[in-house]
Short mmCIF file of C-alpha atoms in Angstrom, two decimals:
data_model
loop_
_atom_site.label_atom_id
_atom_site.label_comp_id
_atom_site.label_asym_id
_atom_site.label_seq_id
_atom_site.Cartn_x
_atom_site.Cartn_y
_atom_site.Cartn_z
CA UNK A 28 113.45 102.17 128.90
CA UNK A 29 110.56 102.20 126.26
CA UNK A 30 108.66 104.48 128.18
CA UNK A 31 111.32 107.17 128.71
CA UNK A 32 112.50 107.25 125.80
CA UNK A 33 108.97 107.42 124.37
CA UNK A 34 108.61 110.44 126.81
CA UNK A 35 111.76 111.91 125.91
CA UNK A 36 110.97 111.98 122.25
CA UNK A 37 107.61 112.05 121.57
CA UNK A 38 108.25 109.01 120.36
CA UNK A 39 105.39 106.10 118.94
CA UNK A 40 106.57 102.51 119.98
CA UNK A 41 105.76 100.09 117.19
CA UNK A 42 105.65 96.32 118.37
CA UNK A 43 106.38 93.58 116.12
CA UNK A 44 105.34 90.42 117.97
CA UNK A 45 106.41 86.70 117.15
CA UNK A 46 103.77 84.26 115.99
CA UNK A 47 103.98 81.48 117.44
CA UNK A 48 101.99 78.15 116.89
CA UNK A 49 101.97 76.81 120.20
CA UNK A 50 99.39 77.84 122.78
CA UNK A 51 101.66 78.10 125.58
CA UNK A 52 104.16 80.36 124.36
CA UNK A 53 101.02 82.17 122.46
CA UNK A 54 99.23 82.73 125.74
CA UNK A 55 102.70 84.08 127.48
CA UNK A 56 103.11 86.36 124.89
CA UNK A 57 99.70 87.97 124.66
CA UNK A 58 99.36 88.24 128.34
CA UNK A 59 103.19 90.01 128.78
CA UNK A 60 102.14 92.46 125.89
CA UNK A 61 99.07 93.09 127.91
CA UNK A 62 100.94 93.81 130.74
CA UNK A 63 103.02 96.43 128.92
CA UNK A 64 99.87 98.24 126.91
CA UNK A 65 98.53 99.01 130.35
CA UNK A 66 101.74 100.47 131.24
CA UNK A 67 101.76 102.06 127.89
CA UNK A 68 97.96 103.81 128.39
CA UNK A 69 98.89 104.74 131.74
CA UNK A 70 102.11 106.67 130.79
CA UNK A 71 99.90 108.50 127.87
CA UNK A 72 102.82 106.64 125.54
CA UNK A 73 101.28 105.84 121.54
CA UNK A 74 102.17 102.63 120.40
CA UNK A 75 101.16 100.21 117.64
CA UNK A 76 101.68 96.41 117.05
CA UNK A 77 101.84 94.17 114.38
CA UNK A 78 102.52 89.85 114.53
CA UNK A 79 104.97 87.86 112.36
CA UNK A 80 103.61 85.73 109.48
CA UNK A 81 105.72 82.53 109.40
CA UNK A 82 104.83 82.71 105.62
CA UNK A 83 106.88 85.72 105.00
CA UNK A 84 109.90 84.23 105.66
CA UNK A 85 112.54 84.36 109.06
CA UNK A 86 111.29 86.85 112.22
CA UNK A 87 114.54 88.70 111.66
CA UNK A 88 113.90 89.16 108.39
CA UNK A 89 110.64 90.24 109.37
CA UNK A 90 111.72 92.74 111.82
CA UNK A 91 114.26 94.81 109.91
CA UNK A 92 111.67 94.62 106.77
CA UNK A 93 109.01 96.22 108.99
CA UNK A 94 111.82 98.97 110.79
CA UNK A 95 112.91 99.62 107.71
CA UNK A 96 109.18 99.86 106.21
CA UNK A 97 108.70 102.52 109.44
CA UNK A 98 111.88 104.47 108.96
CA UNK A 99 112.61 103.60 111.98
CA UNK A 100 115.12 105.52 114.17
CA UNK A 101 115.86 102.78 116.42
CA UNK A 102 115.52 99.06 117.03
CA UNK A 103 115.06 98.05 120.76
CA UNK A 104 115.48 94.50 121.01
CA UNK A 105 115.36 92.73 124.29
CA UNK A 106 117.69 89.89 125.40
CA UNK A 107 118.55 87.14 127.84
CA UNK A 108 122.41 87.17 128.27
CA UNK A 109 121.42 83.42 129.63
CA UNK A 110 119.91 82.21 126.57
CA UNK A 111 122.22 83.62 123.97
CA UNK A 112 123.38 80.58 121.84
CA UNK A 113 126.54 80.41 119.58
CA UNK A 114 126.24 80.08 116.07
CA UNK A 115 128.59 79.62 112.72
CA UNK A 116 125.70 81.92 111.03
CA UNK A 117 124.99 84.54 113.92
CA UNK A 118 121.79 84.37 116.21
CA UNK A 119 118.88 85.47 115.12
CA UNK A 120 119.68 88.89 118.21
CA UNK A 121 122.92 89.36 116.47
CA UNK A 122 121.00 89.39 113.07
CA UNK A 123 119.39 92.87 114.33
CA UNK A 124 121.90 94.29 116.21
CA UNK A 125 124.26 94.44 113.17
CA UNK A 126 121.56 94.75 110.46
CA UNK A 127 121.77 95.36 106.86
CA UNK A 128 119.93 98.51 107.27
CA UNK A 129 122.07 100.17 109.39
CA UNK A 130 119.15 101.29 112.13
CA UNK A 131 120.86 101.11 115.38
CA UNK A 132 119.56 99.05 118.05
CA UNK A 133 119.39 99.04 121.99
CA UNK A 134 119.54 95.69 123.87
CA UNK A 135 117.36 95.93 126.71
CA UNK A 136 118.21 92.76 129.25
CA UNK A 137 115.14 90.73 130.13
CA UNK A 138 113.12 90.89 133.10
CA UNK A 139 110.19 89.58 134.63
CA UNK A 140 107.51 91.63 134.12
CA UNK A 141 105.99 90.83 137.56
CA UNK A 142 109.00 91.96 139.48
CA UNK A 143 108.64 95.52 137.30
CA UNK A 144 104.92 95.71 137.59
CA UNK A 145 104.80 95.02 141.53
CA UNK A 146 102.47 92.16 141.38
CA UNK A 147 99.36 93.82 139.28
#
């Protein structure tokens, strides 16, 4: 959906990544965002990314400072219908769906990025 919509629009895509201290979950992050710059380059799509700094408080908070920072037009979050956990205080996706800023957001399900890349 990135893509087209990047296409459609002339649109730049502007990652904000989570930091995260393990090495496991580091490694799986930097090699799925690999996967998607080289399907970035190859669809001639600009994009720009930027990680988290546990320092500067929650990721949400993080993420709607930095769309906000942008003017962003749109938030596109993805999610794991699977995964979504209740909470008395909201999850951290239903933090940036209804944000304070008011950018609307697009909730892209999760997939496995080898079943969309064919294998490469």
């Amino acid at each position: 959906w990135a893509v087209t919509l990047a296409q459609q629009f002339g649109a730049t895509i502007h990652f904000f990544i989570l930091n995260q201290n393990d090495e496991y979950n580091h490694n799986k992050i930097r090699a799925d965002f690999n996967q998607i710059k080289k399907i970035l380059e190859k669809n001639n799509i600009s994009f720009t990314e930027k990680t988290s700094n546990p320092k500067n408080g929650s990721f949400v908070k993080q993420t709607i400072s930095y769309a906000k920072e942008l003017n962003s037009e749109l938030i596109m979050l993805s999610t794991d219908p699977e995964k979504i956990t209740w909470s008395l205080f909201g999850s951290s996706d239903e933090h940036i769906i209804y944000n304070t800023a008011k950018i609307p957001t697009l909730c892209i399900n999760v997939r496995d990025l080898k079943i969309i890349l064919g294998g490469l």
